[in-house]
Coordinates of C-alpha atoms and ligand atoms in Angstrom, one line a residue:
M1 CA 17.8 -0.5 11.2
K2 CA 19.7 2.3 13.0
Y3 CA 22.0 1.2 15.7
K4 CA 22.2 4.1 18.2
N5 CA 23.2 3.7 21.8
Y6 CA 20.0 2.9 23.6
F7 CA 21.6 2.4 27.0
S8 CA 22.2 6.1 27.2
V9 CA 18.5 6.7 26.8
L10 CA 17.8 4.3 29.6
L11 CA 20.4 5.8 31.9
F12 CA 19.2 9.3 31.1
S13 CA 15.7 8.4 32.0
T14 CA 16.5 6.8 35.3
A15 CA 19.5 9.1 36.3
F16 CA 17.5 12.3 35.7
G17 CA 14.6 11.1 37.6
I18 CA 11.8 10.9 35.0
G19 CA 9.1 9.5 37.3
F20 CA 7.9 6.0 37.2
A21 CA 4.3 5.3 36.3
Q22 CA 3.8 3.2 39.4
S23 CA 5.4 0.4 41.5
P24 CA 7.3 -2.3 39.5
L25 CA 5.0 -4.5 37.5
Q26 CA 5.6 -8.2 37.8
L27 CA 5.4 -9.9 34.4
K28 CA 5.4 -13.7 34.5
I29 CA 5.9 -15.7 31.3
D30 CA 6.1 -19.4 30.9
P31 CA 7.5 -20.0 27.4
N32 CA 6.9 -23.8 27.9
V33 CA 3.1 -23.3 28.0
S34 CA 1.4 -22.5 24.7
I35 CA -2.0 -20.9 25.0
A36 CA -2.6 -20.6 21.3
P37 CA -0.9 -21.0 17.9
V38 CA 0.1 -17.8 16.0
S39 CA -1.1 -17.4 12.5
P40 CA 1.9 -17.6 10.2
T41 CA 0.2 -15.1 7.9
L42 CA -0.8 -12.6 10.5
Y43 CA 0.8 -9.5 9.1
G44 CA 0.2 -8.3 5.5
L45 CA -0.7 -5.4 3.3
M46 CA -3.9 -3.8 2.0
T47 CA -4.0 -1.8 -1.2
E48 CA -6.4 0.6 -2.8
E49 CA -6.2 3.7 -5.0
I50 CA -6.4 6.5 -2.4
N51 CA -4.1 9.3 -1.5
H52 CA -2.3 8.8 -4.9
A53 CA -1.2 5.4 -3.8
Y54 CA -0.8 4.2 -7.4
D55 CA -0.8 7.1 -9.7
G56 CA 1.6 9.6 -8.2
G57 CA 2.8 6.9 -5.8
L58 CA 3.9 3.3 -6.1
Y59 CA 3.2 3.0 -9.9
G60 CA 6.3 4.3 -11.5
E61 CA 4.7 6.4 -14.2
M62 CA 6.2 9.9 -14.2
V63 CA 3.8 11.6 -16.6
R64 CA 0.6 13.0 -15.2
N65 CA -2.6 12.8 -17.4
R66 CA -0.7 10.7 -19.9
I67 CA -3.9 10.1 -21.9
F68 CA -4.7 13.8 -22.3
R69 CA -8.1 13.9 -20.6
K70 CA -9.6 17.2 -21.1
E71 CA -11.1 19.1 -18.2
W72 CA -13.0 22.4 -18.5
S73 CA -9.7 24.2 -17.9
G74 CA -7.8 22.4 -20.6
Y75 CA -5.4 19.5 -20.5
E76 CA -4.5 19.4 -16.9
Y77 CA -0.7 19.1 -16.2
W78 CA 0.1 19.9 -19.8
N79 CA 1.2 23.3 -21.0
L80 CA 2.4 24.7 -24.3
N81 CA 6.2 25.1 -24.5
Q82 CA 7.3 27.6 -27.1
L83 CA 11.0 28.4 -27.6
G84 CA 12.1 31.6 -29.4
N85 CA 9.6 32.2 -32.2
G86 CA 8.3 28.6 -32.2
R87 CA 4.5 28.7 -32.0
A88 CA 1.8 26.0 -31.5
R89 CA -1.7 25.5 -30.3
M90 CA -3.6 22.6 -28.7
E91 CA -6.7 21.0 -30.2
T92 CA -8.7 18.0 -29.4
G93 CA -7.8 15.1 -31.7
T94 CA -10.8 13.4 -33.0
D95 CA -9.3 10.0 -33.1
G96 CA -6.9 7.9 -31.0
P97 CA -4.7 4.8 -31.2
S98 CA -7.4 2.4 -29.8
K99 CA -11.0 1.8 -29.0
A100 CA -10.2 2.4 -25.3
L101 CA -8.4 5.7 -26.1
P102 CA -10.5 7.1 -28.9
T103 CA -9.3 10.8 -28.6
S104 CA -6.0 12.5 -28.5
L105 CA -4.3 15.8 -28.1
K106 CA -3.6 17.4 -31.5
L107 CA -0.7 19.9 -31.5
V108 CA -0.8 22.2 -34.4
V109 CA 2.7 23.6 -34.9
T110 CA 2.3 26.9 -36.8
Q111 CA 5.9 28.0 -36.7
A112 CA 9.1 26.1 -35.6
S113 CA 12.7 25.5 -36.5
E114 CA 15.9 24.2 -34.8
G115 CA 16.3 26.3 -31.7
N116 CA 12.8 27.6 -32.1
E117 CA 10.9 24.5 -31.1
A118 CA 7.2 24.3 -30.1
G119 CA 5.7 21.6 -28.0
L120 CA 4.2 20.5 -24.7
A121 CA 5.4 20.4 -21.1
N122 CA 4.2 17.9 -18.5
D123 CA 4.4 18.8 -14.8
G124 CA 4.6 15.2 -13.5
W125 CA 3.2 14.2 -10.1
W126 CA 4.2 17.3 -8.2
G127 CA 7.5 17.2 -10.2
M128 CA 9.6 14.5 -11.7
A129 CA 12.3 12.7 -9.7
V130 CA 15.6 12.7 -11.6
R131 CA 18.7 10.9 -10.4
P132 CA 22.2 10.8 -11.7
S133 CA 23.5 8.0 -14.1
T134 CA 20.0 6.8 -14.6
V135 CA 18.2 5.5 -17.7
Y136 CA 14.5 6.5 -18.1
R137 CA 12.3 4.5 -20.5
G138 CA 9.7 6.4 -22.4
S139 CA 7.1 5.9 -25.1
F140 CA 4.2 7.7 -26.8
Y141 CA 1.6 7.1 -29.6
A142 CA 1.6 9.6 -32.4
K143 CA 0.0 10.3 -35.7
P144 CA 2.1 13.0 -37.4
D145 CA 1.2 15.2 -40.3
G146 CA 4.3 16.9 -41.8
I147 CA 6.4 16.4 -38.7
T148 CA 9.3 13.9 -38.9
S149 CA 11.0 14.1 -35.6
A150 CA 10.1 14.5 -31.9
H151 CA 12.5 16.0 -29.3
I152 CA 12.0 14.7 -25.8
S153 CA 13.8 16.2 -22.8
L154 CA 13.9 16.3 -19.1
I155 CA 14.3 19.9 -18.0
A156 CA 15.2 21.4 -14.6
D157 CA 12.4 23.8 -13.5
D158 CA 14.7 26.3 -11.8
T159 CA 17.6 26.6 -14.3
G160 CA 16.0 25.4 -17.5
A161 CA 19.0 23.0 -17.9
T162 CA 18.5 19.9 -20.1
L163 CA 19.1 16.9 -17.9
A164 CA 18.6 14.2 -20.6
E165 CA 17.2 14.2 -24.1
A166 CA 16.4 12.1 -27.1
H167 CA 15.4 12.6 -30.7
V168 CA 12.8 10.2 -32.0
P169 CA 12.3 9.9 -35.8
L170 CA 8.6 9.6 -36.8
Q171 CA 7.4 7.6 -39.7
G172 CA 4.2 7.4 -41.7
A173 CA 0.9 9.1 -41.2
D174 CA -0.9 6.5 -39.0
W175 CA -1.0 5.9 -35.3
K176 CA 2.2 4.2 -34.1
Q177 CA 3.9 3.7 -30.8
Y178 CA 7.4 5.2 -30.5
T179 CA 9.9 4.4 -27.7
F180 CA 13.0 6.2 -26.4
T181 CA 15.4 6.3 -23.5
L182 CA 16.7 9.3 -21.6
S183 CA 20.0 9.0 -19.8
T184 CA 21.2 11.4 -17.1
K185 CA 24.8 12.3 -16.4
A186 CA 26.7 11.3 -13.3
T187 CA 27.1 14.9 -12.2
I188 CA 23.5 15.9 -11.6
K189 CA 22.1 15.8 -8.0
P190 CA 18.9 13.9 -7.3
N191 CA 16.0 16.3 -7.3
Q192 CA 12.3 16.5 -8.2
T193 CA 11.9 20.0 -9.6
N194 CA 11.8 18.9 -13.2
H195 CA 9.4 18.6 -16.1
L196 CA 9.2 16.7 -19.4
I197 CA 9.1 18.4 -22.7
V198 CA 7.9 16.9 -26.0
S199 CA 8.7 19.4 -28.8
F200 CA 9.0 19.7 -32.5
A201 CA 11.3 21.8 -34.9
Q202 CA 9.0 21.7 -37.9
P203 CA 5.6 23.2 -38.7
G204 CA 2.8 20.7 -39.2
S205 CA 0.5 18.8 -36.8
I206 CA 0.8 15.8 -34.6
A207 CA -1.8 13.9 -32.6
L208 CA -0.4 12.4 -29.4
Q209 CA -1.6 9.8 -26.9
L210 CA -0.3 7.8 -23.9
V211 CA 2.9 9.7 -23.3
S212 CA 4.8 7.8 -20.7
L213 CA 8.1 7.9 -18.9
F214 CA 9.4 5.4 -16.3
P215 CA 12.4 5.4 -14.0
P216 CA 14.1 2.1 -13.2
T217 CA 11.6 0.0 -11.4
Y218 CA 11.6 -2.7 -8.7
H219 CA 12.9 -5.9 -10.3
D220 CA 13.2 -4.0 -13.5
R221 CA 9.6 -4.6 -14.5
I222 CA 8.2 -2.9 -17.5
N223 CA 5.2 -0.7 -16.3
G224 CA 6.5 -1.5 -12.8
N225 CA 6.8 0.0 -9.3
R226 CA 8.9 2.5 -7.5
E227 CA 11.9 0.8 -5.9
D228 CA 12.0 2.7 -2.7
L229 CA 8.4 1.9 -1.8
M230 CA 8.7 -1.7 -2.7
K231 CA 11.8 -2.0 -0.4
M232 CA 9.9 -0.4 2.4
M233 CA 7.0 -2.9 2.0
A234 CA 9.5 -5.8 1.9
A235 CA 11.0 -4.6 5.2
M236 CA 7.5 -5.0 6.8
H237 CA 7.8 -8.9 6.4
P238 CA 4.3 -9.1 4.9
H239 CA 2.6 -12.4 4.1
F240 CA -0.3 -11.2 1.8
L241 CA -1.7 -8.3 -0.2
R242 CA -5.4 -7.7 -0.1
L243 CA -6.1 -6.5 -3.6
P244 CA -7.8 -4.4 -4.6
G245 CA -9.3 -3.4 -1.3
G246 CA -11.4 -0.6 0.1
N247 CA -13.9 1.6 -1.7
Y248 CA -11.8 1.3 -4.8
L249 CA -13.2 -2.2 -5.4
E250 CA -16.8 -1.0 -5.1
G251 CA -16.7 2.3 -7.1
D252 CA -19.2 5.1 -6.4
T253 CA -21.6 3.4 -8.8
I254 CA -21.6 -0.1 -10.2
K255 CA -20.3 1.2 -13.5
Q256 CA -17.3 2.7 -11.7
R257 CA -16.4 -0.5 -9.9
F258 CA -13.0 -2.1 -10.3
N259 CA -13.8 -3.8 -13.6
W260 CA -10.8 -6.0 -13.8
K261 CA -11.1 -6.8 -17.5
E262 CA -10.5 -3.1 -18.3
T263 CA -7.3 -3.1 -16.3
V264 CA -5.4 -5.8 -18.0
G265 CA -3.6 -6.1 -21.4
P266 CA -1.6 -3.4 -23.2
L267 CA -2.0 0.1 -21.6
V268 CA -3.4 1.4 -24.9
D269 CA -6.4 -0.9 -24.4
R270 CA -7.2 0.3 -20.9
P271 CA -9.9 3.0 -20.9
T272 CA -9.1 4.2 -17.3
H273 CA -11.9 4.8 -14.8
P274 CA -13.0 7.3 -12.1
G275 CA -11.8 6.3 -8.6
T276 CA -13.7 6.8 -5.4
W277 CA -11.4 9.5 -4.0
S278 CA -11.8 12.4 -6.4
Y279 CA -9.4 11.5 -9.1
R280 CA -9.3 9.2 -12.1
S281 CA -7.3 6.1 -12.1
S282 CA -5.0 5.5 -15.1
D283 CA -5.4 1.7 -14.4
G284 CA -1.7 1.3 -15.2
M285 CA -1.7 -0.5 -11.9
G286 CA -4.1 -3.1 -13.1
L287 CA -5.0 -6.6 -11.8
L288 CA -1.8 -8.2 -13.2
E289 CA 0.5 -5.5 -11.9
M290 CA -1.0 -6.0 -8.4
L291 CA -0.4 -9.8 -8.7
E292 CA 3.2 -9.1 -9.9
W293 CA 3.6 -6.8 -6.9
C294 CA 2.7 -9.9 -4.7
E295 CA 5.2 -12.0 -6.7
D296 CA 8.0 -9.5 -6.2
L297 CA 7.4 -9.4 -2.5
H298 CA 7.0 -13.3 -2.3
I299 CA 3.5 -13.0 -0.8
D300 CA 0.1 -14.3 -1.7
P301 CA -2.8 -12.2 -3.0
V302 CA -6.0 -12.1 -1.0
L303 CA -8.2 -11.6 -4.0
A304 CA -11.2 -9.2 -3.5
V305 CA -14.0 -9.6 -6.0
F306 CA -16.8 -7.1 -6.7
A307 CA -20.0 -8.2 -5.0
G308 CA -22.8 -6.2 -6.6
Y309 CA -22.8 -3.2 -4.3
A310 CA -21.4 0.3 -4.9
L311 CA -20.6 3.0 -2.4
Q312 CA -23.6 5.3 -3.2
G313 CA -25.9 2.4 -2.4
E314 CA -26.6 0.9 -5.8
H315 CA -26.9 -2.9 -5.5
V316 CA -28.0 -5.9 -7.5
V317 CA -29.4 -9.3 -6.3
G318 CA -30.6 -12.5 -7.8
K319 CA -30.6 -12.6 -11.6
D320 CA -29.2 -9.1 -11.8
L321 CA -26.2 -10.2 -9.8
E322 CA -25.3 -13.1 -12.1
P323 CA -23.2 -11.1 -14.7
Y324 CA -21.1 -9.9 -11.8
I325 CA -20.7 -13.4 -10.4
Q326 CA -19.5 -14.5 -13.8
E327 CA -17.1 -11.5 -13.8
A328 CA -15.7 -12.7 -10.5
L329 CA -15.4 -16.3 -11.7
D330 CA -13.6 -15.1 -14.8
E331 CA -11.3 -13.0 -12.6
I332 CA -10.5 -16.0 -10.4
E333 CA -9.7 -18.0 -13.6
Y334 CA -7.4 -15.2 -14.8
V335 CA -5.5 -15.2 -11.5
T336 CA -5.4 -19.0 -10.9
G337 CA -6.3 -20.9 -14.0
D338 CA -3.7 -22.7 -16.2
T339 CA -3.1 -21.7 -19.7
S340 CA -5.7 -24.2 -21.1
T341 CA -8.4 -22.0 -19.6
K342 CA -9.8 -19.0 -21.4
Y343 CA -8.7 -16.4 -18.8
G344 CA -5.5 -18.3 -17.9
A345 CA -4.6 -18.0 -21.6
M346 CA -5.4 -14.3 -21.4
R347 CA -3.0 -13.9 -18.5
A348 CA -0.3 -15.8 -20.5
R349 CA -1.0 -13.4 -23.4
D350 CA -0.5 -10.5 -21.0
G351 CA 3.0 -11.9 -20.1
H352 CA 2.4 -14.2 -17.1
P353 CA 1.8 -17.8 -18.1
A354 CA 2.3 -19.1 -14.5
P355 CA -0.9 -19.0 -12.4
F356 CA -0.8 -17.2 -9.0
T357 CA -1.3 -19.0 -5.7
V358 CA -4.5 -17.9 -3.9
H359 CA -5.9 -19.2 -0.6
Y360 CA -8.5 -16.6 0.2
I361 CA -11.1 -14.7 -1.8
E362 CA -12.9 -11.8 -0.3
V363 CA -16.4 -11.0 -1.4
G364 CA -16.9 -7.3 -1.6
N365 CA -15.9 -4.5 0.8
E366 CA -17.6 -3.1 3.9
D367 CA -21.0 -4.5 2.9
Q368 CA -22.4 -3.5 6.3
F369 CA -22.9 -0.1 4.8
D370 CA -25.5 -1.4 2.4
K371 CA -28.5 -0.3 4.4
S372 CA -30.8 -2.6 2.3
E373 CA -28.9 -5.5 3.8
S374 CA -28.7 -7.2 0.4
Y375 CA -25.4 -8.8 1.3
Q376 CA -27.5 -11.3 3.3
Q377 CA -28.6 -12.5 -0.2
R378 CA -25.5 -11.5 -2.3
F379 CA -22.9 -13.3 -0.2
P380 CA -24.6 -16.8 -0.2
Q381 CA -25.3 -16.5 -3.9
I382 CA -21.7 -15.5 -4.8
A383 CA -20.2 -18.0 -2.3
K384 CA -22.2 -20.9 -3.8
A385 CA -21.1 -20.1 -7.3
I386 CA -17.4 -19.8 -6.3
R387 CA -17.5 -22.9 -4.2
E388 CA -19.1 -24.9 -7.0
K389 CA -16.2 -24.1 -9.3
Y390 CA -13.4 -23.5 -6.8
P391 CA -14.0 -25.5 -3.6
Q392 CA -10.4 -25.2 -2.7
F393 CA -10.6 -21.4 -1.8
K394 CA -11.6 -20.0 1.5
L395 CA -14.1 -17.2 1.4
I396 CA -14.1 -14.0 3.4
A397 CA -17.3 -12.1 4.1
T398 CA -17.1 -8.4 4.8
T399 CA -19.7 -8.5 7.5
R400 CA -21.6 -11.1 9.6
V401 CA -24.0 -13.1 7.4
K402 CA -26.7 -15.6 8.4
E403 CA -26.1 -17.9 5.4
G404 CA -23.2 -18.8 3.1
N405 CA -20.9 -20.1 5.8
P406 CA -17.9 -17.7 5.3
D407 CA -14.5 -19.0 6.4
A408 CA -13.6 -15.6 7.7
I409 CA -15.1 -12.2 8.4
D410 CA -13.2 -9.0 7.5
D411 CA -13.4 -6.6 10.5
H412 CA -12.3 -3.0 10.1
F413 CA -11.2 -0.6 12.9
Y414 CA -10.2 3.1 12.7
N415 CA -9.9 4.3 16.2
S416 CA -8.2 6.8 18.5
P417 CA -5.2 5.7 20.6
E418 CA -7.4 5.6 23.8
E419 CA -10.0 3.4 22.0
F420 CA -7.3 0.9 21.0
F421 CA -5.8 0.9 24.5
S422 CA -9.2 -0.1 25.9
M423 CA -9.8 -2.7 23.1
V424 CA -6.8 -4.9 23.5
H425 CA -9.0 -7.7 24.9
H426 CA -11.6 -7.2 22.2
Y427 CA -11.1 -10.7 20.7
D428 CA -10.0 -12.6 23.9
H429 CA -13.5 -14.1 24.5
V430 CA -14.8 -14.4 21.0
D431 CA -16.3 -17.8 20.2
R432 CA -13.6 -19.9 18.5
K433 CA -16.2 -22.1 16.8
G434 CA -17.4 -19.5 14.3
P435 CA -15.5 -18.0 11.3
K436 CA -12.0 -16.8 11.6
I437 CA -11.2 -13.1 11.6
F438 CA -9.4 -11.0 9.0
V439 CA -8.7 -7.6 10.3
G440 CA -8.5 -6.3 6.7
E441 CA -8.3 -2.5 7.6
W442 CA -7.2 -1.0 10.9
A443 CA -5.3 2.0 12.0
T444 CA -5.0 4.3 15.0
R445 CA -6.1 7.6 13.4
I446 CA -4.1 10.5 14.8
G447 CA -1.7 12.8 12.9
E448 CA -1.6 13.8 9.2
P449 CA -0.6 13.0 6.6
T450 CA 1.0 10.2 8.6
P451 CA 0.5 9.2 12.3
N452 CA 2.5 10.6 15.2
F453 CA 3.9 8.5 18.0
A454 CA 0.5 8.3 19.7
G455 CA -0.6 6.4 16.6
A456 CA 2.2 4.0 16.9
L457 CA 1.4 3.4 20.6
G458 CA -2.3 2.7 19.8
D459 CA -1.2 0.4 17.0
A460 CA 1.3 -1.5 19.1
A461 CA -1.2 -2.0 21.9
W462 CA -3.7 -3.3 19.4
M463 CA -1.1 -5.6 17.8
T464 CA -0.4 -7.2 21.2
G465 CA -4.1 -8.1 21.3
M466 CA -4.1 -9.4 17.8
E467 CA -1.0 -11.5 18.4
R468 CA -2.6 -13.0 21.6
N469 CA -5.6 -13.9 19.5
S470 CA -4.0 -15.0 16.4
D471 CA -5.5 -18.5 16.6
L472 CA -8.6 -16.6 15.6
I473 CA -7.2 -13.7 13.7
I474 CA -5.6 -15.2 10.6
M475 CA -4.5 -12.0 8.9
A476 CA -4.4 -8.3 9.6
S477 CA -3.5 -5.3 7.4
Y478 CA -3.1 -1.6 8.3
A479 CA -4.9 0.9 6.0
P480 CA -4.3 3.1 4.2
L481 CA -0.8 2.1 3.3
F482 CA 0.3 5.1 1.3
T483 CA 0.0 8.8 0.9
N484 CA 1.5 11.4 -1.4
V485 CA 2.3 14.2 1.0
N486 CA 2.0 17.1 -1.5
P487 CA -0.9 19.5 -1.2
G488 CA -4.0 17.8 -2.5
G489 CA -2.2 14.4 -2.5
M490 CA -4.0 13.1 0.6
Q491 CA -7.7 12.3 0.8
W492 CA -7.6 10.3 4.1
S493 CA -5.4 11.3 6.9
T494 CA -3.1 9.0 9.0
D495 CA -1.4 6.8 6.4
L496 CA 1.4 4.4 7.0
I497 CA 4.0 5.6 4.5
G498 CA 4.4 9.1 3.1
Y499 CA 6.3 10.2 -0.1
D500 CA 6.8 12.8 -2.8
A501 CA 8.3 12.1 -6.2
L502 CA 11.8 11.7 -4.8
H503 CA 11.6 10.7 -1.2
A504 CA 9.7 8.3 1.0
Y505 CA 9.5 7.8 4.8
G506 CA 7.9 5.4 7.3
S507 CA 5.7 6.9 10.0
P508 CA 6.3 5.7 13.6
S509 CA 3.4 3.3 13.0
Y510 CA 5.3 1.9 10.0
W511 CA 8.2 1.1 12.3
A512 CA 6.0 -0.4 14.9
Q513 CA 4.7 -2.7 12.2
V514 CA 8.2 -3.6 11.1
L515 CA 9.1 -4.5 14.6
F516 CA 6.0 -6.6 15.3
A517 CA 6.1 -8.5 12.0
K518 CA 9.9 -9.2 12.2
H519 CA 9.7 -10.8 15.6
L520 CA 6.8 -13.2 15.7
G521 CA 6.9 -16.7 17.1
S522 CA 4.7 -19.7 16.3
Y523 CA 2.8 -19.8 19.5
V524 CA 1.6 -17.5 22.3
A525 CA 3.3 -18.2 25.6
Q526 CA 1.3 -18.2 28.8
S527 CA 1.8 -14.9 30.6
S528 CA 0.3 -12.6 33.3
A529 CA 0.9 -9.3 35.0
D530 CA 0.2 -8.4 38.6
Q531 CA -1.4 -5.1 37.8
D532 CA -3.0 -3.2 34.9
N533 CA -2.6 0.5 34.6
G534 CA -4.4 0.6 31.2
L535 CA -1.3 1.9 29.4
F536 CA 1.1 -1.0 29.6
F537 CA 0.7 -3.9 27.0
W538 CA 2.7 -6.9 26.1
S539 CA 2.8 -9.9 23.7
S540 CA 4.9 -13.0 24.3
T541 CA 5.3 -15.4 21.4
V542 CA 7.8 -18.2 21.1
S543 CA 9.8 -19.5 18.1
Q544 CA 10.5 -23.2 18.8
D545 CA 12.9 -23.4 15.9
K546 CA 15.0 -20.5 17.2
K547 CA 14.4 -21.2 20.9
T548 CA 13.6 -17.6 21.4
L549 CA 10.9 -15.7 23.3
Y550 CA 9.8 -12.6 21.4
L551 CA 8.6 -10.2 24.1
K552 CA 7.0 -7.1 23.0
L553 CA 6.5 -4.3 25.6
V554 CA 4.5 -1.2 25.1
N555 CA 4.5 1.7 27.6
A556 CA 1.9 4.2 26.4
S557 CA 2.3 6.3 29.6
E558 CA 4.5 9.4 29.7
K559 CA 6.3 8.0 32.6
S560 CA 8.9 5.1 32.9
Q561 CA 7.6 1.7 33.9
E562 CA 9.7 -0.7 35.9
V563 CA 9.0 -4.3 34.9
V564 CA 10.3 -7.3 36.7
L565 CA 10.5 -10.0 34.1
Q566 CA 10.0 -13.5 35.4
I567 CA 10.6 -15.8 32.5
A568 CA 10.8 -19.5 33.1
G569 CA 13.8 -21.1 31.2
A570 CA 15.3 -17.8 30.0
K571 CA 19.0 -18.0 29.4
H572 CA 21.2 -15.8 31.5
G573 CA 23.0 -13.3 29.3
P574 CA 22.4 -10.6 26.7
A575 CA 19.1 -10.4 24.8
S576 CA 18.7 -8.3 21.7
A577 CA 16.4 -5.4 22.0
E578 CA 14.9 -3.0 19.4
T579 CA 13.3 0.1 20.8
L580 CA 11.1 2.7 19.3
H581 CA 10.9 5.7 21.6
A582 CA 9.6 9.3 21.4
A583 CA 10.1 12.2 23.8
S584 CA 6.4 13.0 23.4
R585 CA 3.3 11.4 21.8
W586 CA 3.2 14.2 19.3
E587 CA 6.7 13.5 17.9
T588 CA 6.7 12.1 14.4
N589 CA 8.5 11.5 11.2
S590 CA 7.9 13.6 8.1
I591 CA 9.2 14.1 4.5
V592 CA 11.8 16.6 5.9
Q593 CA 12.6 14.5 9.0
P594 CA 12.2 11.0 7.7
E595 CA 14.2 9.2 10.4
R596 CA 13.5 11.2 13.5
L597 CA 12.0 8.1 15.1
V598 CA 13.4 4.8 14.1
P599 CA 14.0 1.5 16.0
V600 CA 17.3 1.5 17.9
A601 CA 19.2 -1.8 18.6
S602 CA 20.8 -2.6 22.0
K603 CA 21.3 -5.4 24.4
V604 CA 19.5 -6.1 27.6
Q605 CA 21.0 -8.4 30.3
I606 CA 18.7 -11.2 31.3
T607 CA 19.7 -12.2 34.8
G608 CA 17.9 -15.4 35.3
A609 CA 14.4 -16.1 36.4
S610 CA 13.9 -12.5 37.5
T611 CA 15.2 -9.4 35.6
R612 CA 14.6 -5.8 36.5
H613 CA 13.9 -3.8 33.4
V614 CA 13.0 -0.2 32.8
L615 CA 10.8 0.8 30.0
P616 CA 10.8 4.6 29.4
G617 CA 7.5 6.4 28.7
N618 CA 6.3 6.5 25.1
T619 CA 8.2 3.3 24.2
I620 CA 7.6 0.2 22.1
Q621 CA 10.3 -2.4 22.6
V622 CA 10.9 -5.9 21.3
L623 CA 13.2 -8.3 23.2
D624 CA 14.5 -11.5 21.6
I625 CA 15.2 -13.6 24.7
P626 CA 17.1 -16.8 24.1
L627 CA 15.6 -19.8 25.9
Q628 CA 17.4 -22.8 27.4
Ligands
AHR1 O1 -8.9 2.9 3.8 C1 -9.8 3.9 3.7 C2 -11.2 3.5 3.5 O2 -11.8 3.1 4.7 C3 -11.5 2.3 2.6 O3 -11.5 2.7 1.2 C4 -12.7 1.8 3.1 O4 -12.8 0.4 2.9 C5 -12.8 2.2 4.5 O5 -14.0 2.7 4.8

C-alpha cells in the first residue's frame, strides 16, 4: 500500500473549485441494525488457461515449446545456434522418453569442437527473466549418440554475454533425464531480453525432449508458480479458487476437455492438450498444481468437473454421459480421498498424501450455451451420482435447472460500467428461498489489456451490490484474472493483472478488489441515502470483533460529491481511509506505469453523529470507522 498525502488531493479539489455533483447527500447508517449476514467467503479467484495465464504466466516454466511440437514452420521458438564453424541440423526424432511424449527433436551435429559449438536456442515466453544472484533449476530428457556432454547457458540477447552456464555429462545411449542448475552473478541487472542455449562441442546426434528451466518459485515448489503473481493474489485476500474454470474446462470438443487424469503425475507422462484460446496447454499446471496453488494461498478449491458438454456444441446424455460421471467421481476422490482410496493413493504417489478440503463442486461451465438444453438432463444425472457417493459436498449448477436441486447457481456478468451502475440492485429482490448465487465470472469490460479507471468504478459499484446481497451471494470471482501483455499474449481484453516475463502490475480494478476484500465485515448494516444520482454507491458492513464499520464509497461522477455521514454510534476521532482516485476515467496502470493508480492511505475525522465528507470525482474509498 502506498502512503501518499491524500489530504492534499481533497484540499485541491475543494480549493480549486472542482464542481460538486449536486447538493450534499445525506447517508444514514445504523451499525447496530443488521439487515443481512455477509458471506465470509465472498471474494475469491477464478482460473482458466487464457491470455497465457499458465504457460507464459503464473506457471514458472521459462522454456517455450519444451516438448518440441512441430508446426508447419518448424519447431516454434527453437532455432539452430551455430558458433564459429560448428554445424548442426534439426530432424524429427522417431521416439521419445514416454508413451505420452512419443517423439523428440533430434539434433544432428555434423561439425563441432570447443569454441565451435552447435546447438539450439529457445526464445522463452517473449524473453526469459533473469535476475542477479539467482539459481535456476533445469532439466531435459536426452538420448545421445556419440555426444558425451551438453553445455547449457543463459545468454543476453543484446550483448551475447553468458549470464549463467552449466556443463552436463551425458551417459549411455538410452533416454534419461538430466538435471542442472544455472547461477547468476550479483552484478547483472534484472532483465528479460535473454534466451537459453543447449549446445554441444562434439559431432554426433542427440534426441531431446522436455527441456525445462525454472526460476525460484513461490514457496520453493518444484514445477511451481511465479512469486510475484502469487504475492499479488495473496494481497487480494481471496477465500477460494474456482478451478479449472471457463471454457478451458469444456474444451472445443469433448476430446479436448480438461481431462484431469492427463494433467497429473510426472511431466513426462502428460501428453499436453489443445486449449480453447488458440494455443496448446503444456499441462504443467495440472490438477495437483492448481490444488497446491490453493494450499499456498490458504484457500479452498471450488472444484469444477467436466459435465459432458463442449464449446462447439458436442454433448452426451444418459448412458453416454456415464464415463464422464465416473471421471468426475474419480477426480473428486483424487482431490479429497484418503490414501486408502485408489485416487487418493495416486495423489500421494504424486507427492501430496494429505487430501484437500472441498466444500463446493461446480458441474460444468456456462451450460446455458448448450442450445439443446441437455443440461436439464445432465445436471440431475451428475448431481445424483455425486450426492450418492459424496453427500457432504454442495453442488453448483451453471444455469437454472428444473431438477437436481443445486445448492447454488453460477451467474456470469461481463458488462460496461454504465450497465453495472444500473445493476447494483440486481439481487436486492431475488427470492431467498431458492439456491444461493455464485458470481463465478464477472468484470466491467473496458480497456485493454487491463481495465482503465472506468472499469474499476463499474466493478466497485457492482461489488457494493454484491456485498449488500451477500446473504444470497456466497462467492464471487472476477474473470479473467491474468493476461500476458506481449503482442499475441491476450485473447480476451480487460483482465485483472497484466505481466511480461519480468514485471507484473495490478489494474485499477485489481486495486478495487484488494480494497473491497480487505475491508469486509460480518454483517450488512442498515443504511439509506436521501437521493440517488445513479453514480454514487456505497456499502456498509460491520465487524463485530473489531467494532468497526467498513464504509465503502464510490463516486463514479466526474464531479466531487459532498456526503453528510450520519452514523449512529461512530466514535469521534480519526478513521483510517484508503482511496483509489483517478483524474479521468481513462487513466490506468500499465506495464510501463504499473503504479500510476494505487490506493492511498489517510485519515478522516469523524465528528460525531454527523460528519461532512467530500468524495472527489472518479473515486473509490474505504473508511474504517471505529464504533463505540
Ligand atoms: O473468462 C473468459 C470466458 O468467458 C470464459 O472462458 C467463459 O466461461 C466465459 O464465457
